[in-house]
mmCIF file of C-alpha atoms in Angstrom:
data_model
loop_
_atom_site.group_PDB
_atom_site.id
_atom_site.type_symbol
_atom_site.label_atom_id
_atom_site.label_comp_id
_atom_site.label_asym_id
_atom_site.label_seq_id
_atom_site.Cartn_x
_atom_site.Cartn_y
_atom_site.Cartn_z
ATOM 1 C CA UNK T 1 -24.568 17.575 -113.009
ATOM 2 C CA UNK T 2 -23.543 20.032 -110.673
ATOM 3 C CA UNK T 3 -24.871 18.198 -107.283
ATOM 4 C CA UNK T 4 -22.674 14.901 -107.631
ATOM 5 C CA UNK T 5 -19.780 17.571 -107.996
ATOM 6 C CA UNK T 6 -21.175 19.826 -104.989
ATOM 7 C CA UNK T 7 -21.985 16.126 -102.954
ATOM 8 C CA UNK T 8 -18.392 15.011 -104.303
ATOM 9 C CA UNK T 9 -16.804 18.648 -102.955
ATOM 10 C CA UNK T 10 -18.968 18.380 -99.549
ATOM 11 C CA UNK T 11 -17.040 14.923 -98.724
ATOM 12 C CA UNK T 12 -13.639 16.528 -99.936
ATOM 13 C CA UNK T 13 -13.950 19.332 -97.756
ATOM 14 C CA UNK T 14 -14.770 17.118 -94.827
ATOM 15 C CA UNK T 15 -11.808 15.332 -95.162
ATOM 16 C CA UNK T 16 -9.658 18.236 -95.989
ATOM 17 C CA UNK T 17 -11.294 19.714 -92.470
ATOM 18 C CA UNK T 18 -10.496 16.320 -91.025
ATOM 19 C CA UNK T 19 -7.189 16.499 -92.003
ATOM 20 C CA UNK T 20 -6.460 20.114 -90.638
ATOM 21 C CA UNK T 21 -7.877 19.459 -87.398
ATOM 22 C CA UNK T 22 -5.244 16.610 -87.275
ATOM 23 C CA UNK T 23 -2.774 18.628 -88.375
ATOM 24 C CA UNK T 24 -4.001 22.298 -86.366
ATOM 25 C CA UNK T 25 -3.944 18.922 -82.845
ATOM 26 C CA UNK T 26 -0.664 17.713 -83.989
ATOM 27 C CA UNK T 27 0.735 21.804 -83.831
ATOM 28 C CA UNK T 28 -0.733 22.405 -80.526
ATOM 29 C CA UNK T 29 0.906 19.010 -79.306
ATOM 30 C CA UNK T 30 4.123 20.010 -80.717
ATOM 31 C CA UNK T 31 3.730 23.835 -79.242
ATOM 32 C CA UNK T 32 2.524 22.210 -75.724
ATOM 33 C CA UNK T 33 5.398 19.959 -75.694
ATOM 34 C CA UNK T 34 7.973 22.483 -77.029
ATOM 35 C CA UNK T 35 6.796 24.576 -74.270
ATOM 36 C CA UNK T 36 7.101 22.486 -71.347
ATOM 37 C CA UNK T 37 10.678 21.013 -72.131
ATOM 38 C CA UNK T 38 11.518 25.148 -71.300
ATOM 39 C CA UNK T 39 13.298 25.229 -67.934
ATOM 40 C CA UNK T 40 12.355 27.530 -65.080
ATOM 41 C CA UNK T 41 15.343 29.704 -65.969
ATOM 42 C CA UNK T 42 14.008 29.945 -69.812
ATOM 43 C CA UNK T 43 10.502 30.793 -68.722
ATOM 44 C CA UNK T 44 12.128 33.576 -66.636
ATOM 45 C CA UNK T 45 13.946 34.933 -68.953
ATOM 46 C CA UNK T 46 10.474 35.733 -71.141
ATOM 47 C CA UNK T 47 9.981 37.917 -68.378
ATOM 48 C CA UNK T 48 12.516 40.038 -68.420
ATOM 49 C CA UNK T 49 13.678 43.295 -69.550
ATOM 50 C CA UNK T 50 15.081 42.987 -73.489
ATOM 51 C CA UNK T 51 17.103 45.405 -73.188
ATOM 52 C CA UNK T 52 19.146 43.633 -70.131
ATOM 53 C CA UNK T 53 22.854 42.653 -70.183
ATOM 54 C CA UNK T 54 23.873 40.158 -67.373
ATOM 55 C CA UNK T 55 21.116 38.060 -65.542
ATOM 56 C CA UNK T 56 21.257 35.967 -62.124
ATOM 57 C CA UNK T 57 19.045 33.116 -61.348
ATOM 58 C CA UNK T 58 19.042 31.079 -58.248
ATOM 59 C CA UNK T 59 16.042 28.400 -57.643
ATOM 60 C CA UNK T 60 15.853 28.835 -54.162
ATOM 61 C CA UNK T 61 14.039 25.783 -53.516
ATOM 62 C CA UNK T 62 16.389 23.961 -55.302
ATOM 63 C CA UNK T 63 19.008 25.107 -52.881
ATOM 64 C CA UNK T 64 17.297 24.698 -49.987
ATOM 65 C CA UNK T 65 16.622 20.866 -50.547
ATOM 66 C CA UNK T 66 20.698 21.164 -51.622
ATOM 67 C CA UNK T 67 21.803 22.993 -48.556
ATOM 68 C CA UNK T 68 19.232 20.240 -46.371
ATOM 69 C CA UNK T 69 17.002 23.539 -44.876
ATOM 70 C CA UNK T 70 13.811 23.148 -43.766
ATOM 71 C CA UNK T 71 12.599 26.999 -43.473
ATOM 72 C CA UNK T 72 9.056 28.175 -43.848
ATOM 73 C CA UNK T 73 7.072 31.303 -43.256
ATOM 74 C CA UNK T 74 7.794 31.555 -39.457
ATOM 75 C CA UNK T 75 11.499 31.117 -40.010
ATOM 76 C CA UNK T 76 13.358 33.926 -38.154
ATOM 77 C CA UNK T 77 15.758 36.333 -40.107
ATOM 78 C CA UNK T 78 18.233 34.967 -38.316
ATOM 79 C CA UNK T 79 18.031 31.537 -39.531
ATOM 80 C CA UNK T 80 17.985 32.725 -43.108
ATOM 81 C CA UNK T 81 20.812 34.265 -43.170
ATOM 82 C CA UNK T 82 22.353 30.928 -41.569
ATOM 83 C CA UNK T 83 20.671 29.445 -44.370
ATOM 84 C CA UNK T 84 22.591 31.828 -47.296
ATOM 85 C CA UNK T 85 25.617 31.813 -45.053
ATOM 86 C CA UNK T 86 25.696 27.540 -45.894
ATOM 87 C CA UNK T 87 24.495 28.372 -49.459
ATOM 88 C CA UNK T 88 27.712 30.981 -50.126
ATOM 89 C CA UNK T 89 29.900 28.475 -48.653
ATOM 90 C CA UNK T 90 28.344 25.842 -51.799
ATOM 91 C CA UNK T 91 28.751 29.147 -54.520
ATOM 92 C CA UNK T 92 25.183 29.461 -54.444
ATOM 93 C CA UNK T 93 24.650 32.717 -54.069
ATOM 94 C CA UNK T 94 26.928 34.472 -56.303
ATOM 95 C CA UNK T 95 23.424 35.437 -58.173
ATOM 96 C CA UNK T 96 21.215 36.459 -55.940
ATOM 97 C CA UNK T 97 20.355 40.329 -55.202
ATOM 98 C CA UNK T 98 18.830 39.312 -51.928
ATOM 99 C CA UNK T 99 21.288 38.148 -49.859
ATOM 100 C CA UNK T 100 21.990 41.201 -48.057
ATOM 101 C CA UNK T 101 18.515 41.938 -47.388
ATOM 102 C CA UNK T 102 17.202 38.381 -46.445
ATOM 103 C CA UNK T 103 16.623 38.459 -43.083
ATOM 104 C CA UNK T 104 14.620 42.055 -42.740
ATOM 105 C CA UNK T 105 12.709 40.355 -46.211
ATOM 106 C CA UNK T 106 11.535 37.348 -43.785
ATOM 107 C CA UNK T 107 11.128 39.691 -40.726
ATOM 108 C CA UNK T 108 9.378 42.599 -42.302
ATOM 109 C CA UNK T 109 7.985 41.802 -45.706
ATOM 110 C CA UNK T 110 6.517 38.284 -45.938
ATOM 111 C CA UNK T 111 9.024 36.351 -48.768
ATOM 112 C CA UNK T 112 12.593 35.768 -48.864
ATOM 113 C CA UNK T 113 14.995 33.524 -50.117
ATOM 114 C CA UNK T 114 13.371 31.261 -47.078
ATOM 115 C CA UNK T 115 10.223 30.179 -49.296
ATOM 116 C CA UNK T 116 11.008 31.635 -52.596
ATOM 117 C CA UNK T 117 10.815 29.118 -55.605
ATOM 118 C CA UNK T 118 13.463 31.228 -58.013
ATOM 119 C CA UNK T 119 14.608 34.800 -58.721
ATOM 120 C CA UNK T 120 15.808 35.971 -61.455
ATOM 121 C CA UNK T 121 17.310 39.710 -61.365
ATOM 122 C CA UNK T 122 18.151 41.227 -64.600
ATOM 123 C CA UNK T 123 20.144 44.144 -65.538
ATOM 124 C CA UNK T 124 20.512 45.935 -68.403
ATOM 125 C CA UNK T 125 20.929 50.030 -69.324
ATOM 126 C CA UNK T 126 17.794 50.662 -69.164
ATOM 127 C CA UNK T 127 17.113 49.873 -65.344
ATOM 128 C CA UNK T 128 16.827 46.490 -63.386
ATOM 129 C CA UNK T 129 14.129 44.065 -62.404
ATOM 130 C CA UNK T 130 14.188 41.304 -59.878
ATOM 131 C CA UNK T 131 11.540 38.614 -60.641
ATOM 132 C CA UNK T 132 10.412 36.429 -58.099
ATOM 133 C CA UNK T 133 8.359 33.214 -57.658
ATOM 134 C CA UNK T 134 5.742 32.735 -54.953
ATOM 135 C CA UNK T 135 4.957 29.671 -53.549
ATOM 136 C CA UNK T 136 2.199 27.660 -55.111
ATOM 137 C CA UNK T 137 0.629 28.036 -51.179
ATOM 138 C CA UNK T 138 1.651 31.965 -51.254
ATOM 139 C CA UNK T 139 -1.023 33.450 -48.927
ATOM 140 C CA UNK T 140 -0.989 37.065 -51.420
ATOM 141 C CA UNK T 141 -3.857 38.729 -48.858
ATOM 142 C CA UNK T 142 -1.254 38.303 -46.419
ATOM 143 C CA UNK T 143 2.026 39.628 -48.166
ATOM 144 C CA UNK T 144 0.296 42.356 -48.938
ATOM 145 C CA UNK T 145 -0.943 43.146 -45.462
ATOM 146 C CA UNK T 146 3.242 42.884 -44.612
ATOM 147 C CA UNK T 147 3.320 45.490 -47.117
ATOM 148 C CA UNK T 148 1.317 47.815 -45.608
ATOM 149 C CA UNK T 149 3.013 47.310 -41.993
ATOM 150 C CA UNK T 150 6.290 48.240 -44.198
ATOM 151 C CA UNK T 151 4.498 51.857 -45.095
ATOM 152 C CA UNK T 152 4.781 51.109 -48.846
ATOM 153 C CA UNK T 153 2.236 52.919 -50.482
ATOM 154 C CA UNK T 154 -0.686 51.066 -51.410
ATOM 155 C CA UNK T 155 -1.827 50.842 -55.398
ATOM 156 C CA UNK T 156 -5.042 51.504 -56.188
ATOM 157 C CA UNK T 157 -5.273 48.504 -58.160
ATOM 158 C CA UNK T 158 -4.534 44.825 -56.654
ATOM 159 C CA UNK T 159 -1.924 44.666 -59.513
ATOM 160 C CA UNK T 160 -0.464 48.399 -59.244
ATOM 161 C CA UNK T 161 2.849 48.996 -58.144
ATOM 162 C CA UNK T 162 3.638 49.697 -53.734
ATOM 163 C CA UNK T 163 6.664 52.157 -53.558
ATOM 164 C CA UNK T 164 8.462 52.502 -50.558
ATOM 165 C CA UNK T 165 11.257 55.429 -50.717
ATOM 166 C CA UNK T 166 14.599 55.084 -49.477
ATOM 167 C CA UNK T 167 13.416 56.569 -46.285
ATOM 168 C CA UNK T 168 11.113 53.634 -45.621
ATOM 169 C CA UNK T 169 13.581 51.338 -46.484
ATOM 170 C CA UNK T 170 15.691 52.290 -44.246
ATOM 171 C CA UNK T 171 13.697 51.749 -40.431
ATOM 172 C CA UNK T 172 13.082 48.253 -41.735
ATOM 173 C CA UNK T 173 14.747 45.796 -39.167
ATOM 174 C CA UNK T 174 17.973 45.332 -41.353
ATOM 175 C CA UNK T 175 19.445 46.474 -44.960
ATOM 176 C CA UNK T 176 17.266 46.542 -47.852
ATOM 177 C CA UNK T 177 18.069 46.664 -51.179
ATOM 178 C CA UNK T 178 16.680 49.337 -53.506
ATOM 179 C CA UNK T 179 15.669 47.002 -55.492
ATOM 180 C CA UNK T 180 12.705 46.057 -52.861
ATOM 181 C CA UNK T 181 11.609 50.116 -53.176
ATOM 182 C CA UNK T 182 9.017 49.290 -55.821
ATOM 183 C CA UNK T 183 6.392 45.927 -55.980
ATOM 184 C CA UNK T 184 3.845 44.539 -58.062
ATOM 185 C CA UNK T 185 2.245 41.430 -57.367
ATOM 186 C CA UNK T 186 0.700 39.190 -60.142
ATOM 187 C CA UNK T 187 -1.476 37.213 -58.160
ATOM 188 C CA UNK T 188 -2.699 34.289 -61.247
ATOM 189 C CA UNK T 189 0.551 33.983 -61.991
ATOM 190 C CA UNK T 190 2.329 33.576 -58.771
ATOM 191 C CA UNK T 191 5.038 36.178 -58.990
ATOM 192 C CA UNK T 192 6.500 39.301 -57.889
ATOM 193 C CA UNK T 193 7.971 41.669 -59.673
ATOM 194 C CA UNK T 194 10.255 44.314 -57.979
ATOM 195 C CA UNK T 195 12.711 47.706 -58.948
ATOM 196 C CA UNK T 196 14.687 50.524 -57.203
ATOM 197 C CA UNK T 197 12.281 52.315 -60.387
ATOM 198 C CA UNK T 198 8.480 52.573 -60.016
ATOM 199 C CA UNK T 199 8.059 54.155 -63.547
ATOM 200 C CA UNK T 200 10.438 51.206 -65.056
ATOM 201 C CA UNK T 201 8.938 48.471 -63.200
ATOM 202 C CA UNK T 202 5.128 49.534 -64.442
ATOM 203 C CA UNK T 203 6.818 49.527 -68.163
ATOM 204 C CA UNK T 204 7.836 45.703 -67.706
ATOM 205 C CA UNK T 205 5.209 43.995 -69.377
ATOM 206 C CA UNK T 206 5.991 46.629 -72.429
ATOM 207 C CA UNK T 207 9.764 45.780 -72.474
ATOM 208 C CA UNK T 208 9.389 41.876 -71.698
ATOM 209 C CA UNK T 209 12.171 39.706 -73.978
ATOM 210 C CA UNK T 210 8.741 37.446 -74.834
ATOM 211 C CA UNK T 211 9.811 34.573 -76.448
ATOM 212 C CA UNK T 212 12.639 34.803 -78.537
ATOM 213 C CA UNK T 213 15.098 32.478 -80.028
ATOM 214 C CA UNK T 214 18.314 34.685 -79.223
ATOM 215 C CA UNK T 215 22.083 33.992 -78.325
ATOM 216 C CA UNK T 216 20.446 35.070 -74.362
ATOM 217 C CA UNK T 217 18.417 32.094 -74.683
ATOM 218 C CA UNK T 218 20.628 29.485 -76.203
ATOM 219 C CA UNK T 219 23.073 29.776 -73.657
ATOM 220 C CA UNK T 220 20.954 29.565 -70.542
ATOM 221 C CA UNK T 221 19.181 26.558 -72.144
ATOM 222 C CA UNK T 222 22.469 25.014 -72.449
ATOM 223 C CA UNK T 223 22.278 24.758 -68.753
ATOM 224 C CA UNK T 224 19.147 22.740 -67.690
ATOM 225 C CA UNK T 225 17.778 23.092 -64.724
ATOM 226 C CA UNK T 226 20.897 24.781 -62.791
ATOM 227 C CA UNK T 227 20.659 25.689 -59.113
ATOM 228 C CA UNK T 228 22.206 29.017 -59.938
ATOM 229 C CA UNK T 229 23.782 31.040 -63.205
ATOM 230 C CA UNK T 230 24.724 33.819 -64.638
ATOM 231 C CA UNK T 231 23.523 34.876 -68.483
ATOM 232 C CA UNK T 232 25.307 37.686 -69.918
ATOM 233 C CA UNK T 233 24.721 38.945 -73.839
ATOM 234 C CA UNK T 234 27.780 39.159 -75.620
ATOM 235 C CA UNK T 235 28.320 42.413 -75.436
ATOM 236 C CA UNK T 236 28.289 42.174 -71.805
ATOM 237 C CA UNK T 237 30.459 39.085 -71.345
ATOM 238 C CA UNK T 238 33.304 40.774 -73.946
ATOM 239 C CA UNK T 239 33.683 43.757 -71.260
ATOM 240 C CA UNK T 240 32.758 42.148 -67.924
ATOM 241 C CA UNK T 241 35.315 38.961 -68.911
ATOM 242 C CA UNK T 242 37.946 40.639 -70.832
ATOM 243 C CA UNK T 243 41.379 40.664 -70.340
ATOM 244 C CA UNK T 244 41.605 44.383 -70.946
ATOM 245 C CA UNK T 245 40.927 44.728 -66.612
ATOM 246 C CA UNK T 246 44.064 42.916 -65.800
ATOM 247 C CA UNK T 247 47.383 44.822 -65.330
ATOM 248 C CA UNK T 248 49.689 45.485 -68.160
ATOM 249 C CA UNK T 249 51.606 42.161 -67.896
ATOM 250 C CA UNK T 250 48.877 39.832 -67.699
ATOM 251 C CA UNK T 251 47.619 41.361 -71.053
ATOM 252 C CA UNK T 252 50.619 40.540 -72.404
ATOM 253 C CA UNK T 253 50.506 36.943 -70.994
ATOM 254 C CA UNK T 254 47.578 36.430 -71.948
ATOM 255 C CA UNK T 255 47.584 37.640 -76.339
ATOM 256 C CA UNK T 256 50.732 35.259 -75.388
ATOM 257 C CA UNK T 257 48.360 32.540 -74.330
ATOM 258 C CA UNK T 258 45.378 33.121 -76.796
ATOM 259 C CA UNK T 259 48.037 33.076 -79.816
ATOM 260 C CA UNK T 260 49.396 29.891 -79.102
ATOM 261 C CA UNK T 261 45.835 28.309 -78.287
ATOM 262 C CA UNK T 262 44.821 30.034 -81.782
ATOM 263 C CA UNK T 263 42.440 32.589 -81.143
ATOM 264 C CA UNK T 264 39.553 32.869 -80.119
ATOM 265 C CA UNK T 265 36.343 34.656 -81.483
ATOM 266 C CA UNK T 266 33.582 37.674 -80.012
ATOM 267 C CA UNK T 267 31.189 35.945 -78.126
ATOM 268 C CA UNK T 268 27.483 36.571 -78.507
ATOM 269 C CA UNK T 269 26.398 34.850 -75.241
ATOM 270 C CA UNK T 270 27.673 33.604 -72.582
ATOM 271 C CA UNK T 271 26.651 31.938 -69.093
ATOM 272 C CA UNK T 272 28.122 29.809 -66.190
ATOM 273 C CA UNK T 273 26.125 27.777 -63.443
ATOM 274 C CA UNK T 274 26.318 25.897 -60.520
ATOM 275 C CA UNK T 275 24.343 22.120 -61.388
ATOM 276 C CA UNK T 276 22.596 19.606 -59.041
ATOM 277 C CA UNK T 277 25.441 17.366 -59.543
ATOM 278 C CA UNK T 278 28.473 19.651 -57.889
ATOM 279 C CA UNK T 279 29.208 20.630 -61.480
ATOM 280 C CA UNK T 280 29.649 23.892 -63.199
ATOM 281 C CA UNK T 281 28.593 24.247 -67.013
ATOM 282 C CA UNK T 282 29.863 27.379 -69.196
ATOM 283 C CA UNK T 283 27.767 27.942 -71.516
ATOM 284 C CA UNK T 284 29.957 30.304 -75.132
ATOM 285 C CA UNK T 285 27.285 31.221 -77.894
ATOM 286 C CA UNK T 286 29.302 32.008 -81.531
ATOM 287 C CA UNK T 287 28.601 33.650 -84.219
ATOM 288 C CA UNK T 288 29.230 30.534 -86.563
ATOM 289 C CA UNK T 289 29.386 26.647 -86.729
ATOM 290 C CA UNK T 290 33.114 26.918 -88.241
ATOM 291 C CA UNK T 291 33.692 29.695 -85.046
ATOM 292 C CA UNK T 292 32.008 27.673 -81.970
ATOM 293 C CA UNK T 293 34.557 24.548 -83.403
ATOM 294 C CA UNK T 294 37.616 26.097 -83.345
ATOM 295 C CA UNK T 295 36.908 28.246 -79.771
ATOM 296 C CA UNK T 296 35.888 25.021 -78.877
ATOM 297 C CA UNK T 297 39.607 23.414 -79.360
ATOM 298 C CA UNK T 298 41.196 27.075 -78.323
ATOM 299 C CA UNK T 299 39.317 27.848 -75.187
ATOM 300 C CA UNK T 300 40.139 24.531 -73.614
ATOM 301 C CA UNK T 301 43.405 25.004 -74.464
ATOM 302 C CA UNK T 302 43.278 28.434 -72.348
ATOM 303 C CA UNK T 303 41.064 26.569 -69.859
ATOM 304 C CA UNK T 304 43.365 23.801 -69.227
ATOM 305 C CA UNK T 305 46.283 26.389 -68.386
ATOM 306 C CA UNK T 306 47.533 29.254 -66.631
ATOM 307 C CA UNK T 307 45.391 31.938 -65.544
ATOM 308 C CA UNK T 308 46.659 35.855 -66.012
ATOM 309 C CA UNK T 309 44.323 38.250 -63.709
ATOM 310 C CA UNK T 310 43.129 35.670 -61.634
ATOM 311 C CA UNK T 311 46.136 33.978 -60.280
ATOM 312 C CA UNK T 312 47.737 30.650 -60.692
ATOM 313 C CA UNK T 313 46.337 27.888 -62.853
ATOM 314 C CA UNK T 314 43.196 27.292 -63.684
ATOM 315 C CA UNK T 315 43.104 23.566 -63.054
ATOM 316 C CA UNK T 316 43.975 25.410 -59.255
ATOM 317 C CA UNK T 317 40.362 25.589 -59.481
ATOM 318 C CA UNK T 318 38.499 22.986 -61.785
ATOM 319 C CA UNK T 319 39.121 19.867 -63.694
ATOM 320 C CA UNK T 320 38.227 20.491 -67.109
ATOM 321 C CA UNK T 321 35.752 17.489 -68.145
ATOM 322 C CA UNK T 322 33.751 16.762 -71.536
ATOM 323 C CA UNK T 323 33.870 20.498 -74.269
ATOM 324 C CA UNK T 324 31.517 19.926 -77.306
ATOM 325 C CA UNK T 325 30.517 22.221 -79.874
ATOM 326 C CA UNK T 326 26.949 22.203 -80.823
ATOM 327 C CA UNK T 327 25.974 24.278 -83.771
ATOM 328 C CA UNK T 328 26.653 28.204 -82.557
ATOM 329 C CA UNK T 329 27.008 26.710 -79.017
ATOM 330 C CA UNK T 330 29.958 25.568 -76.817
ATOM 331 C CA UNK T 331 29.889 24.160 -73.294
ATOM 332 C CA UNK T 332 32.067 23.067 -71.211
ATOM 333 C CA UNK T 333 31.577 21.288 -67.908
ATOM 334 C CA UNK T 334 33.604 21.689 -64.981
ATOM 335 C CA UNK T 335 33.954 20.214 -61.776
ATOM 336 C CA UNK T 336 35.345 22.316 -59.136
ATOM 337 C CA UNK T 337 38.604 21.064 -57.002
ATOM 338 C CA UNK T 338 38.320 21.179 -53.476
ATOM 339 C CA UNK T 339 35.521 22.951 -52.867
ATOM 340 C CA UNK T 340 36.595 26.055 -54.608
ATOM 341 C CA UNK T 341 34.099 28.713 -55.759
ATOM 342 C CA UNK T 342 34.368 28.397 -59.427
ATOM 343 C CA UNK T 343 31.088 31.146 -60.440
ATOM 344 C CA UNK T 344 31.989 33.549 -57.887
ATOM 345 C CA UNK T 345 35.748 33.304 -58.948
ATOM 346 C CA UNK T 346 35.275 33.382 -62.831
ATOM 347 C CA UNK T 347 32.315 35.717 -63.729
ATOM 348 C CA UNK T 348 33.367 38.583 -63.502
ATOM 349 C CA UNK T 349 37.232 39.576 -65.459
ATOM 350 C CA UNK T 350 39.299 38.993 -66.341
ATOM 351 C CA UNK T 351 39.012 35.402 -67.445
ATOM 352 C CA UNK T 352 41.445 34.377 -69.950
ATOM 353 C CA UNK T 353 39.398 31.051 -71.012
ATOM 354 C CA UNK T 354 36.185 33.442 -71.886
ATOM 355 C CA UNK T 355 38.441 36.425 -73.639
ATOM 356 C CA UNK T 356 36.911 37.677 -76.626
#
């Protein structure tokens, strides 16, 4: 009597097993699709320290294409400087930590904005970290040899930390940021990590943000695939962009304008980016959907009026385009007027429409 039941049970488990296999496969497909949908900026944020409060992103491959330059590993430092001047004129260098170091990097270290795919510069109270994407055809052995020639202290392991103190960096052909004093090469991932603190760099895998859903990640995701961007935590945005940095007259005027606009709520995340179409995207993350809807209206009014603390008006700098509220996220699209450097101008305070 049990055999039929057992046979039936086996068939049942075969069916259940098949169904589970399909479900697992479907979940795997969903995971891959979601992972593939993440932008390079979102992928890079996973590697940044969780203590970071400010992130600067530059898609160097896209910036080179935008400028129309043809640089390579064989280009000179002077040619790289010329490229950066053109990128600066297009307001595409405000997020990089490498602008003053680029020529010496190219001539002495074997990598620079001329060859890097992208750069993420993460800063926070615990330390700062550069995360640099190498091109697919990067010659990592040649890079290591250039570091030896630059008199970096070589680690015992290939994935260890190379180190050069301030004195050795000063011996290079030009100025180099202390952020390049300690370098780690992840050959398999095609990434160079760098910091001014070798101890902090050595801990970077242990202190990484990982794949988290937070206001920083949501603000970054709203930017699409920008050429250059800054992303702030809410606390950093509310300090960096606050009207408290303005003089007393501008603070008073700002408070009046905010009240007239209906008030604003504290930000939990902030981002501003230069997009390939020439526009600037601003992303603001609030605590609740209701706050986001209210702030979409009030911040739109503020962005269309005077700019106390900055001087003049916001419409002199940009045309305000579409403003949307989606859940806790507010996005604002801005079109710079006559090449106005909107990102350079408005990623340090006071910025009335980004006030908390």
